[in-house]
XYZ file of C-alpha atoms in Angstrom:
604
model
C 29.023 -9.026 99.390
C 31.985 -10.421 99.127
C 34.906 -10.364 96.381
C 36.799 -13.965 95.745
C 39.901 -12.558 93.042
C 39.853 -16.047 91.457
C 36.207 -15.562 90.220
C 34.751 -14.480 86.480
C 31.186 -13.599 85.618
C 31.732 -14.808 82.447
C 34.018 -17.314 80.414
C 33.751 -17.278 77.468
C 35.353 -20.262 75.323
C 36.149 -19.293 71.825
C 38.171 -15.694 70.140
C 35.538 -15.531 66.971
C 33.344 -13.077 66.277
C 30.661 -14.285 68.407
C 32.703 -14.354 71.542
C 34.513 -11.157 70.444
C 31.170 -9.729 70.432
C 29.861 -11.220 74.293
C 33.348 -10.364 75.704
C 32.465 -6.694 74.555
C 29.233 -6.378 75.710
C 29.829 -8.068 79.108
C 32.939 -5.517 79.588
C 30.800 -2.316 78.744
C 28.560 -3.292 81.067
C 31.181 -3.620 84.047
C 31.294 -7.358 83.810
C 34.478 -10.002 84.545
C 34.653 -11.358 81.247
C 37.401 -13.744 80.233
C 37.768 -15.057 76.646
C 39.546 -17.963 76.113
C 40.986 -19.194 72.363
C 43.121 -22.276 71.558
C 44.545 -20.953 68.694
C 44.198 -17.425 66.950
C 41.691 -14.809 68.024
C 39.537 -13.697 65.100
C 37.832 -17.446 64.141
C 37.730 -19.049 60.722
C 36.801 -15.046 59.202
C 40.629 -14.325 59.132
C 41.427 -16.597 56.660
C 38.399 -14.653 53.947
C 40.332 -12.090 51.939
C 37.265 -9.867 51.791
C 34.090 -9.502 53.444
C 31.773 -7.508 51.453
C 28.038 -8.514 53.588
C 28.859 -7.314 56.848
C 26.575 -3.943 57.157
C 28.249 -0.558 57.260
C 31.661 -1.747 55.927
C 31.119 -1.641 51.730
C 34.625 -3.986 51.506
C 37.312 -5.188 54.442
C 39.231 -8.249 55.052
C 38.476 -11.030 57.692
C 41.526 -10.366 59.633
C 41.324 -6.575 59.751
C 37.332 -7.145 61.107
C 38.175 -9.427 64.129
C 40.884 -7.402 64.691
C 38.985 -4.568 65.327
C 36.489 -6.306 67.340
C 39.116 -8.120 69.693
C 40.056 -4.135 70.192
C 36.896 -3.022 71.317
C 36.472 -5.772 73.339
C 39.951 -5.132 75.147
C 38.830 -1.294 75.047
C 36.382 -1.940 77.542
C 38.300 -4.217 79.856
C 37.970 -7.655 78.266
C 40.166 -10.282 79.276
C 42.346 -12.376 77.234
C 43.887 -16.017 77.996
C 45.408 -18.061 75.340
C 44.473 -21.893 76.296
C 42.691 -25.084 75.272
C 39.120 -25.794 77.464
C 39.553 -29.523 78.202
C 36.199 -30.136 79.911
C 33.452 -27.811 81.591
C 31.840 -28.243 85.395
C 28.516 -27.128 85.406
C 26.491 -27.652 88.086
C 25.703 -25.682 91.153
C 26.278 -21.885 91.021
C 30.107 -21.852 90.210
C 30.956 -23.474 87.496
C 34.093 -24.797 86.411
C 36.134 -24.701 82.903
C 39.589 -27.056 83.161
C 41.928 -25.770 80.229
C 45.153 -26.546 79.600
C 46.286 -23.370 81.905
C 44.436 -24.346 84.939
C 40.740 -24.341 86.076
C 38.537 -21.395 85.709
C 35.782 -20.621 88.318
C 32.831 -18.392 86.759
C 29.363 -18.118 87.192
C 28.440 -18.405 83.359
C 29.771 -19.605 80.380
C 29.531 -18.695 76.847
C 30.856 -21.120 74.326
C 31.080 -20.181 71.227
C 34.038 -22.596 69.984
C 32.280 -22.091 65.949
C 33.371 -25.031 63.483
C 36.467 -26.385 61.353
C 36.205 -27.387 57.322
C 34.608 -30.678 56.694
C 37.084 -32.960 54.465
C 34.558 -35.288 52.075
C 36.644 -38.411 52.031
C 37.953 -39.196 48.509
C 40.126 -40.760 47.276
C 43.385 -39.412 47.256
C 42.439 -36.541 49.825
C 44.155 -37.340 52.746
C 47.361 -38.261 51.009
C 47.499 -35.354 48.909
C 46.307 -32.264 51.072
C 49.019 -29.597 50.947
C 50.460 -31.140 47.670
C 47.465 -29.933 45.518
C 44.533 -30.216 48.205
C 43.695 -26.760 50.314
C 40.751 -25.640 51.874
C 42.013 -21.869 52.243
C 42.110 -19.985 49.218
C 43.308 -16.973 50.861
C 46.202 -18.903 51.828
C 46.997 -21.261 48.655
C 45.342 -19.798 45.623
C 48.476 -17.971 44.712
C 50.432 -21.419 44.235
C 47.976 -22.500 41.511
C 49.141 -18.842 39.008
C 48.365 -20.565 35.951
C 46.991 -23.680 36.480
C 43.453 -25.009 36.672
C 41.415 -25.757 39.965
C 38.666 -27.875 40.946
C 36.553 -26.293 43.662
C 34.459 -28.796 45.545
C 30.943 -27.305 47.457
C 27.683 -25.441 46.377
C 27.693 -22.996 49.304
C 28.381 -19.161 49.979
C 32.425 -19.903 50.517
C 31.960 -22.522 47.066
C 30.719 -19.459 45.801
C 32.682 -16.467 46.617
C 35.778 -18.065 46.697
C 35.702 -19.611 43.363
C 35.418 -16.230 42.132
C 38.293 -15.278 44.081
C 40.947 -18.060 42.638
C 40.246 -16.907 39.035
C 42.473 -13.861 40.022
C 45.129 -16.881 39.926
C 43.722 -19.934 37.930
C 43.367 -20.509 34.311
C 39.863 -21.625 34.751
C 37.893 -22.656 37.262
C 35.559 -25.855 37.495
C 32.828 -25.849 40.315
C 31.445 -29.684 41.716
C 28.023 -28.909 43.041
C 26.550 -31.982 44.579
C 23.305 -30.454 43.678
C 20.727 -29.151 41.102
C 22.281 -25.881 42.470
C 24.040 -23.262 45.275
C 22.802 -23.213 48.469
C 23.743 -19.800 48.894
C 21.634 -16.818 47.989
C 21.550 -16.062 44.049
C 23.030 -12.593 44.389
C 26.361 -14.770 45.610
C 26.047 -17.751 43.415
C 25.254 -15.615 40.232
C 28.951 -14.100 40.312
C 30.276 -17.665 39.829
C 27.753 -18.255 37.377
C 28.577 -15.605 34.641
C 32.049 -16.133 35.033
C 33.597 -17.305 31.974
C 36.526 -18.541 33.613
C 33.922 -20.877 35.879
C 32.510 -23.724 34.599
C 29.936 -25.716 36.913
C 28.589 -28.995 36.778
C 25.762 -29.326 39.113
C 24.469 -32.670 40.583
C 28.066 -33.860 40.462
C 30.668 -35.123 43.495
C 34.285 -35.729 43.476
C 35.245 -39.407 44.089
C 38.916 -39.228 43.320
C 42.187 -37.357 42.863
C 45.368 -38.722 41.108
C 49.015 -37.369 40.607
C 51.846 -37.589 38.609
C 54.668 -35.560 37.725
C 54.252 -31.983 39.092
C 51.392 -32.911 41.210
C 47.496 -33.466 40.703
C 47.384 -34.733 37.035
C 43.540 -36.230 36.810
C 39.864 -36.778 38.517
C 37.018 -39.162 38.667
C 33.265 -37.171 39.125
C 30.659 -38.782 39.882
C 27.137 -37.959 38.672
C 24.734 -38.171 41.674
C 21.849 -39.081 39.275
C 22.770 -40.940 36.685
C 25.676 -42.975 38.878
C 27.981 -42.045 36.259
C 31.907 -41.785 36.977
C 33.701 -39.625 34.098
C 37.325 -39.110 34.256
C 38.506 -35.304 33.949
C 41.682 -33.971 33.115
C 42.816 -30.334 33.234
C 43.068 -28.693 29.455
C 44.897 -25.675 30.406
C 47.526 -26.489 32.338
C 49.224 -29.884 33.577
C 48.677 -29.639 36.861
C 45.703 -28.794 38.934
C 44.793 -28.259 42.273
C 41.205 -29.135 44.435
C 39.690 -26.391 46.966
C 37.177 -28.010 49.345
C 34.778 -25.946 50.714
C 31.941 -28.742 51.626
C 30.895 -27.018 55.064
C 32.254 -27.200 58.391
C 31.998 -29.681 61.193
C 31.087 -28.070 64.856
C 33.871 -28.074 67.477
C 31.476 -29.413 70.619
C 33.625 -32.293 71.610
C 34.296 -31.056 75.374
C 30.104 -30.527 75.064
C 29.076 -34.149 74.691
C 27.304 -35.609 77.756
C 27.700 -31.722 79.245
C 24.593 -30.134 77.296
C 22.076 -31.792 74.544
C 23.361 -31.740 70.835
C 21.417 -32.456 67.638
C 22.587 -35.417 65.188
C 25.321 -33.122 63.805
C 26.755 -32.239 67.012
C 25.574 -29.050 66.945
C 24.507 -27.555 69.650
C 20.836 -26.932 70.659
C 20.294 -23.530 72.076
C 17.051 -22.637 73.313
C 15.370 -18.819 74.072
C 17.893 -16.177 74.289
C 20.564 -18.844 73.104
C 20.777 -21.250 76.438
C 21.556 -23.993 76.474
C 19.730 -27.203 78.533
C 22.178 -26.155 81.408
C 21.239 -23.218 83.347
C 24.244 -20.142 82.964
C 25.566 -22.196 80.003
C 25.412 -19.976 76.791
C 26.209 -20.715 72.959
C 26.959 -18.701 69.902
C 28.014 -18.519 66.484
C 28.570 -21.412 64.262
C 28.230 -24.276 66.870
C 24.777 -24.671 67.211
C 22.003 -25.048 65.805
C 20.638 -22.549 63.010
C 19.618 -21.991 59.495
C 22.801 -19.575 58.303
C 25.926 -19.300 59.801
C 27.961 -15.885 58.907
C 29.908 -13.579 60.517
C 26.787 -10.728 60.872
C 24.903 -13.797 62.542
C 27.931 -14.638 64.497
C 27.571 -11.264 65.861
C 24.022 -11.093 66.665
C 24.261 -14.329 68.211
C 27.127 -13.204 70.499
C 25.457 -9.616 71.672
C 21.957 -11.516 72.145
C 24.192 -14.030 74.455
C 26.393 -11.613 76.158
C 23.609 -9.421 77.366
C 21.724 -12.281 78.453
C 25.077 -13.633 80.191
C 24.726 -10.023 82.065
C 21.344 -11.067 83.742
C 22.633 -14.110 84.841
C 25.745 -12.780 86.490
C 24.109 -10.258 88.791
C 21.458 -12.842 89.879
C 24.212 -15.293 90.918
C 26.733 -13.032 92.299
C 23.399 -11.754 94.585
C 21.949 -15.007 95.192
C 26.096 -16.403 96.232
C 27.181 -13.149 97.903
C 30.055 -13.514 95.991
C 31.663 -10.423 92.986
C 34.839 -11.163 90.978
C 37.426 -8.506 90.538
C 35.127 -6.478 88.306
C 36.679 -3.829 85.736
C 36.288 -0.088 86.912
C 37.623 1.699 84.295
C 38.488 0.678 80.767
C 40.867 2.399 78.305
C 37.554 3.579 76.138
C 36.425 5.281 79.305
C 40.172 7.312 79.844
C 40.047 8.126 76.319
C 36.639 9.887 76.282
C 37.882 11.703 79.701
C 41.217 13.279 78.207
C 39.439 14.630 75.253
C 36.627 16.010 77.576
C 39.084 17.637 79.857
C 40.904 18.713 76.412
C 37.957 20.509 75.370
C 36.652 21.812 78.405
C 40.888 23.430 78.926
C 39.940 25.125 75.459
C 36.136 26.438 75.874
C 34.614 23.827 73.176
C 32.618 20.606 72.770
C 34.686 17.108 71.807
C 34.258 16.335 68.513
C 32.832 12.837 67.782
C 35.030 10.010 67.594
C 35.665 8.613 63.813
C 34.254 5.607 62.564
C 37.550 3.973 63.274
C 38.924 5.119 66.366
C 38.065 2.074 68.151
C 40.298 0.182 65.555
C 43.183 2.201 66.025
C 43.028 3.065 69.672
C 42.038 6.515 69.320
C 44.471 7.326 66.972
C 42.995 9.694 63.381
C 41.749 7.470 60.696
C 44.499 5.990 58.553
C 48.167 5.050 59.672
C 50.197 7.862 60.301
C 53.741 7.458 59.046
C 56.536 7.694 60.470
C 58.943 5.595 58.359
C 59.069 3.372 55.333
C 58.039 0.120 57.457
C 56.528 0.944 60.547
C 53.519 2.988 61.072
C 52.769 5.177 64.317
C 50.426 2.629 65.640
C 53.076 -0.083 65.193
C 55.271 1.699 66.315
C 53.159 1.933 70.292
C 53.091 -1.953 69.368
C 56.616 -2.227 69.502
C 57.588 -0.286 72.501
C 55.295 -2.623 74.957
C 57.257 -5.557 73.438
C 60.585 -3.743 73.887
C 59.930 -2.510 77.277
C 59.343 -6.399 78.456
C 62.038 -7.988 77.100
C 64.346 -9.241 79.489
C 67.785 -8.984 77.514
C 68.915 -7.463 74.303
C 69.641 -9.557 71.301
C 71.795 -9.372 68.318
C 69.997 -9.555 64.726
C 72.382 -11.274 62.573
C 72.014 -10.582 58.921
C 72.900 -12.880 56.125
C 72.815 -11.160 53.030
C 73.566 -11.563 49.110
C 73.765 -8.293 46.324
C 69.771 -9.020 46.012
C 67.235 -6.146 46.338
C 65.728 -8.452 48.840
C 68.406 -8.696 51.204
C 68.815 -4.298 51.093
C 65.245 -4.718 51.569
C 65.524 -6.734 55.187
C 68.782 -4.493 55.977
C 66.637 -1.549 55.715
C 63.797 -3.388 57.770
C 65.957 -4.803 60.262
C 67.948 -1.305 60.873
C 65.185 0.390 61.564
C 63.615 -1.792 63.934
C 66.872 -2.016 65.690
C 66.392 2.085 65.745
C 63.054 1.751 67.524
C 64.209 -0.785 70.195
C 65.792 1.701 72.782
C 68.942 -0.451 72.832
C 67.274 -3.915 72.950
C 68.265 -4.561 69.872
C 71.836 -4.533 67.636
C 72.585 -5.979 64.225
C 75.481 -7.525 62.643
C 75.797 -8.540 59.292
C 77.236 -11.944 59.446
C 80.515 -12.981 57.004
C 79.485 -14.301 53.890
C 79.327 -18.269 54.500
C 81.106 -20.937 52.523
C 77.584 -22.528 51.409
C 76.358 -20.719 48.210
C 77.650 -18.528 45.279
C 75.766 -15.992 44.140
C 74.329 -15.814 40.182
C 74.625 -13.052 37.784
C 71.740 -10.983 39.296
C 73.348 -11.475 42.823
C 71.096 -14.371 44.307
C 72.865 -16.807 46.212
C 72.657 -20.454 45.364
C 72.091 -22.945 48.613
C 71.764 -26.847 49.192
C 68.156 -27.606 48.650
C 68.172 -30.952 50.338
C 70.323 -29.399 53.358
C 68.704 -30.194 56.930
C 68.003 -26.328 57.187
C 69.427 -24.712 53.788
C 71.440 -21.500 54.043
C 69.162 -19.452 51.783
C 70.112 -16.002 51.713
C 68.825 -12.925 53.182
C 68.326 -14.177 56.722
C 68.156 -12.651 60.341
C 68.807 -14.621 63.082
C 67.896 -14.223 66.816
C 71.126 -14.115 68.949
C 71.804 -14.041 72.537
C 74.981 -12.222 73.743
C 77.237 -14.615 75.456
C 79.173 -13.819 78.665
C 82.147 -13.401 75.940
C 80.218 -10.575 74.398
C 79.880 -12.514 71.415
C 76.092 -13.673 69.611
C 75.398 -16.819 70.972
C 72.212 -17.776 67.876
C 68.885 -18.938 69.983
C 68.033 -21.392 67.315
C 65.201 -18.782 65.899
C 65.646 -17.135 62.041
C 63.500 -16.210 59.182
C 64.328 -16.445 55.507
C 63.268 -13.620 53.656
C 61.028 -10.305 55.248
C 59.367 -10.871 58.016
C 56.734 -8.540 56.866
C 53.386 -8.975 56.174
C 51.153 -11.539 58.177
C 54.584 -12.684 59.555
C 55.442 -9.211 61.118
C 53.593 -10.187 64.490
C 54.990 -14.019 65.052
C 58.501 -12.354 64.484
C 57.802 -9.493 67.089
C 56.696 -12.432 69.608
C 59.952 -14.370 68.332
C 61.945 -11.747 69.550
C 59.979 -11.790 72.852
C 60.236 -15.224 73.444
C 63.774 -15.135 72.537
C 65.060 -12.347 74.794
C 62.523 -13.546 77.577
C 60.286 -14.182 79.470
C 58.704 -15.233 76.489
C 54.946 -16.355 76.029
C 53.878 -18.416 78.815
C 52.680 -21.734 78.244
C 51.041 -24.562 80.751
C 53.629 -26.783 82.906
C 52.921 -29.556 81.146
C 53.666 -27.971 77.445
C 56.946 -26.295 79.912
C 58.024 -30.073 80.519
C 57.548 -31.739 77.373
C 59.652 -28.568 75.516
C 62.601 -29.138 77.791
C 62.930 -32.916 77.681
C 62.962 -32.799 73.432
C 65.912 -34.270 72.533
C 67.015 -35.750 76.293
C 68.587 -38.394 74.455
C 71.006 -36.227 72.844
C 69.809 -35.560 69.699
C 68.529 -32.539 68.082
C 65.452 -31.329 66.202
C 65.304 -28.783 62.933
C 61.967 -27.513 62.187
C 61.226 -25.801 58.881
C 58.071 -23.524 58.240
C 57.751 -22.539 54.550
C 55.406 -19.789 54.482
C 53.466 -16.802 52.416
C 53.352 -13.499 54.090
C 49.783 -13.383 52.758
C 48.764 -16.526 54.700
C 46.593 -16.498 57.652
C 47.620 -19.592 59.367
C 51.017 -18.933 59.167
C 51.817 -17.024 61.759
C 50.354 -19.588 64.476
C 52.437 -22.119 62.934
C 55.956 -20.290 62.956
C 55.031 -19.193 66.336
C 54.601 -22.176 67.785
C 57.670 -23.919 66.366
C 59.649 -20.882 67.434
C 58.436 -20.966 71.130
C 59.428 -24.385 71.704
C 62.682 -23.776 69.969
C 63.424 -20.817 72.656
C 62.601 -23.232 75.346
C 65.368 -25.898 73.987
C 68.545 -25.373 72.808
C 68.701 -28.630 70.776
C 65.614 -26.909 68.720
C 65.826 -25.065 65.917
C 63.037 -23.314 63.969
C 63.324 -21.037 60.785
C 60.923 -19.787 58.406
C 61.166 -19.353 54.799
C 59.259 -16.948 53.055
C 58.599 -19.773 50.099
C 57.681 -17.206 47.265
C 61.488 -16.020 47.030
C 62.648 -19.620 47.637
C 60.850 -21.829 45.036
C 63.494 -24.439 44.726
C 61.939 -25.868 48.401
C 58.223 -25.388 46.881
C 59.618 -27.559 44.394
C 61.370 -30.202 46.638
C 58.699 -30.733 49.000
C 56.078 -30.744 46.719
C 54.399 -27.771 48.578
C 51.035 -26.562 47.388
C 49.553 -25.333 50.628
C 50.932 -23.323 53.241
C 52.307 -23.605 55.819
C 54.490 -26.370 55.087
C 56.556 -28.179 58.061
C 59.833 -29.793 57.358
C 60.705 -31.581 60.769
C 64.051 -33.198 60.669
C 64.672 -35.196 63.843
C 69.060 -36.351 64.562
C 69.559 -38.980 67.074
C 72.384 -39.165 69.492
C 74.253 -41.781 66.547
C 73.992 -38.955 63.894
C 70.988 -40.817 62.087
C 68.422 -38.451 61.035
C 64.401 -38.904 60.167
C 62.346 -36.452 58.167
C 58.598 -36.053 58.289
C 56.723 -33.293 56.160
C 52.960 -31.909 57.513
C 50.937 -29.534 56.378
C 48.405 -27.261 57.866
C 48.105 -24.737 61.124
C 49.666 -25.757 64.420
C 49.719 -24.944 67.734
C 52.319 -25.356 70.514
C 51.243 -28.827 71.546
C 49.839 -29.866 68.408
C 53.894 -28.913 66.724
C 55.289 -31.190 69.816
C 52.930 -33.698 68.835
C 54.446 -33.271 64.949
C 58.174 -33.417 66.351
C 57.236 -36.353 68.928
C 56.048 -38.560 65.965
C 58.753 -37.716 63.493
């Protein structure tokens, strides 16, 4: 036998709970697994603020869940690559997955890419999603505090997350296209004896229109009767639609690689493969009667065991092993509390229920200081030990609690950092007086306003002085923004996230013509997509100098809710200066990821 280095058992294409789940299996059982995700480990789960049916957890979020399963996975010696899959090889013994990174070589593959939310296609739709249109509620219900919404669906996430948004709405109205829910009755029945939820069954929406403030009326349409009745909200002015009609599969790179049904899902046979031999699928791509996150799971251990078969028959009929894994943190941890234990004359106690979640660590977050937990705290000290240089945090600040809020954040973060990390607070700047309760004013319709507290990412300069790196955030970075400000710092202070040569190439040559590009993320530290988004903007703006990204935290900033009409996060400002001082503004809404964001900037 014979090892080639460049060689996986598995790859598996897709960071949900499915391939979360294969990736774990395959890495118990001593296999090369790599999983590959274009965008943010976890899957469309993250974005559900509580899962309540998964069995032997009474209540956690989506987030929290993948988390821990992306944990266990890298427990056991999972691999992890951040990348797009382009296109799949798969004939003859080694097969071949092209991504955006570079080909993969790998005797099977798993994909388990799961599916995106359908958009219907009314009127009004397209031109008003993120001003009043969402399909997250998670992310966007707290924008409508107040105000009436129309959710759109008769499924489990019509369902659940109708009850959800009357935490925030006024009332609720339900479109059900038919004589009922599609989802079990122990789901649907919440919505039903809601009294803020009122459903009309049998009934479609065929168009949105605004006015002042935003969404102002609706057209439904009665399936049966052919009906169209105009409805208006009676509680509030405004309203806002949710859509939750179902998800389209993501099996474009499948098509003319493996059979698909009408739907493009994907048609998966005994033991869920495919109709080409070593190729696998899971999860919410193909073909099945219910798609949630416990089937997700099934799907992916049924797979990844099967995956396991297939491996050792290649690598015996070939000759050929990859690098397999032959150890795995799991493993040392089990050792040092055996050799513990035998040192002291007794048995090792079982592991809690959630030591794999927190790395061996006791059940619940240890504290060590008002913001950062022991566990974060083991976080921060990998990305501290990596970074290349130190940086300066400058620190704009007014008499707010807010800003003695981010001094205290910022100070002890700079205390954890071993010396890669100083902070400054910055003069008070000419833009902005502050109000009676200390809250400075700033230019709303400024390029990138000066709204106070702010840290910005500097460099130190040859002079010794902070040379700013283009990178800030408005606000706290706290909350589902704590880890995308972590990796800011990383990619800041270098070397920074790595990213293909041809993303490399198109970051450097923004703005070759002399200009320079201002990208604005407004954001809510309780939204999921977020992160990606500010992440993204912020990794091409450490790769350019004549790039700038910041990110607002838009709950302590409503004045820019207000002047870019912002009902969905995140919203992107991009403001685009050409070499003659003319500038061009485009506004998008929605997650994005590094080449999707140069995309954004290339067409602004």
């Amino acid at each position: 036998m014979k090892q080639q280095d460049d060689l996986y058992d598995v790859v598996v294409i897709g960071g949900g709970p499915a391939g979360l789940t294969a990736g774990l299996y395959l890495a118990r059982a001593r296999y090369r697994v790599l999983i590959l995700e274009k965008e943010e480990f976890g899957g469309q789960i993250t974005i559900t603020n509580e899962v309540v049916n998964y069995p032997g957890i009474a209540r956690i979020d989506g987030r929290t869940l993948t988390e821990t399963m992306r944990q266990q996975a890298e427990d056991f010696g999972a691999e992890f690559m951040a990348a797009d899959a382009t296109g799949l090889d798969v004939e003859g013994d080694i097969k071949t997955v092209h991504t955006n990174r570079g080909d993969l070589k790998t005797f099977g593959i798993l994909v388990a890419t799961g599916a995106n939310p359908r958009k219907i296609g009314f009127q009004g739709e397209a031109e008003y999603a993120g001003r009043g249109i969402s399909y997250c509620a998670t992310c966007d219900g707290e924008f409508f505090n107040g105000r009436e919404v129309v959710v759109v669906g008769g499924g489990f996430s019509a369902a659940e997350e109708s009850v959800f948004l009357t935490k925030y709405a006024s009332k609720v109205t339900i479109l059900v296209r038919g004589d009922d829910f599609t989802c079990d009755a122990s789901v649907s029945n919440e919505a039903k004896n809601d009294p803020n939820i009122e459903i009309h069954y049998n009934t479609e929406m065929k168009s949105v229109s605004a006015g002042e403030g935003g969404l102002v009326s609706a057209v439904f349409h009665n399936c049966k009767t052919g009906e169209d009745t105009e409805w208006k909200p009676t509680k509030s002015k405004n309203f806002g639609v949710f859509v939750f009609a179902g998800y389209v599969p993501q099996t474009d790179i499948l098509k003319g690689v493996i059979d698909l049904d009408e739907h493009g899902y994907v048609i998966t046979h005994d033991y869920l493969e495919t109709s080409a031999a070593g190729v696998y699928a899971a999860g919410d791509l193909r073909e099945k009667n219910l798609r949630q996150v416990v089937t997700a799971v099934s799907d992916g251990a049924v797979a990844g065991v099967e995956l396991e078969r297939y491996a050792k028959d290649l690598s015996e009929k070939t000759g050929l092993v990859p690098p397999r894994p032959t150890s795995s943190n799991y493993e040392k941890r089990e050792a040092e509390q055996a050799k513990k234990a035998a040192n002291s004359g007794t048995s090792p106690a079982p592991a809690a229920a959630s030591d794999v979640a927190t790395g061996g660590q006791a059940a619940g977050p240890v504290k060590t200081s008002g913001f950062f937990d022991d566990a974060i705290r083991k976080q921060l000290d990998v990305v501290f030990g990596r970074m290349s240089q130190p940086l300066v945090l400058e620190l704009s600040l007014d008499k707010t609690k807010l800003s003695q809020e981010l001094k205290g954040f910022i100070d002890e973060l700079v205390s954890l950092s071993g010396g890669k990390l100083s902070s400054v607070v910055a003069p008070d700047p000419a833009e902005g007086e502050e109000d009676a309760e200390g809250r400075a004013t700033f230019d709303v319709e400024g390029v990138m306003p000066m709204a106070r507290p702010c840290v910005r990412l500097c460099k130190v300069g040859s002079d010794g002085k902070s040379q700013p790196t283009g990178l800030a955030f408005h606000g706290v970075p706290s909350g589902h923004e704590f880890n995308s400000f972590v990796l800011g710092l990383y990619n800041a202070a270098g070397p920074g996230q790595s990213v293909d040569n041809d993303t490399q190439q198109r970051i450097e040559k923004l703005d070759a013509d002399g200009g320079t590009t201002d990208v604005m993320v407004l954001v809510s530290l309780t939204c999921t997509m977020c992160p990606t988004t500010v992440l993204s903007s912020q990794r091409i703006a450490a790769g350019n100098p004549k790039v700038k990204a910041e990110a607002y935290d838009i709950s302590h900033f409503p004045e820019l809710q207000s002047q870019y009409g912002a009902m969905s996060v995140p919203c992107i400002v991009v403001n685009k200066t050409d070499a003659s001082g003319k500038t061009t503004q485009k506004v998008e809404f929605g997650k994005k990821t590094v080449p999707q964001m140069l995309d954004l900037i290339d067409e602004a």
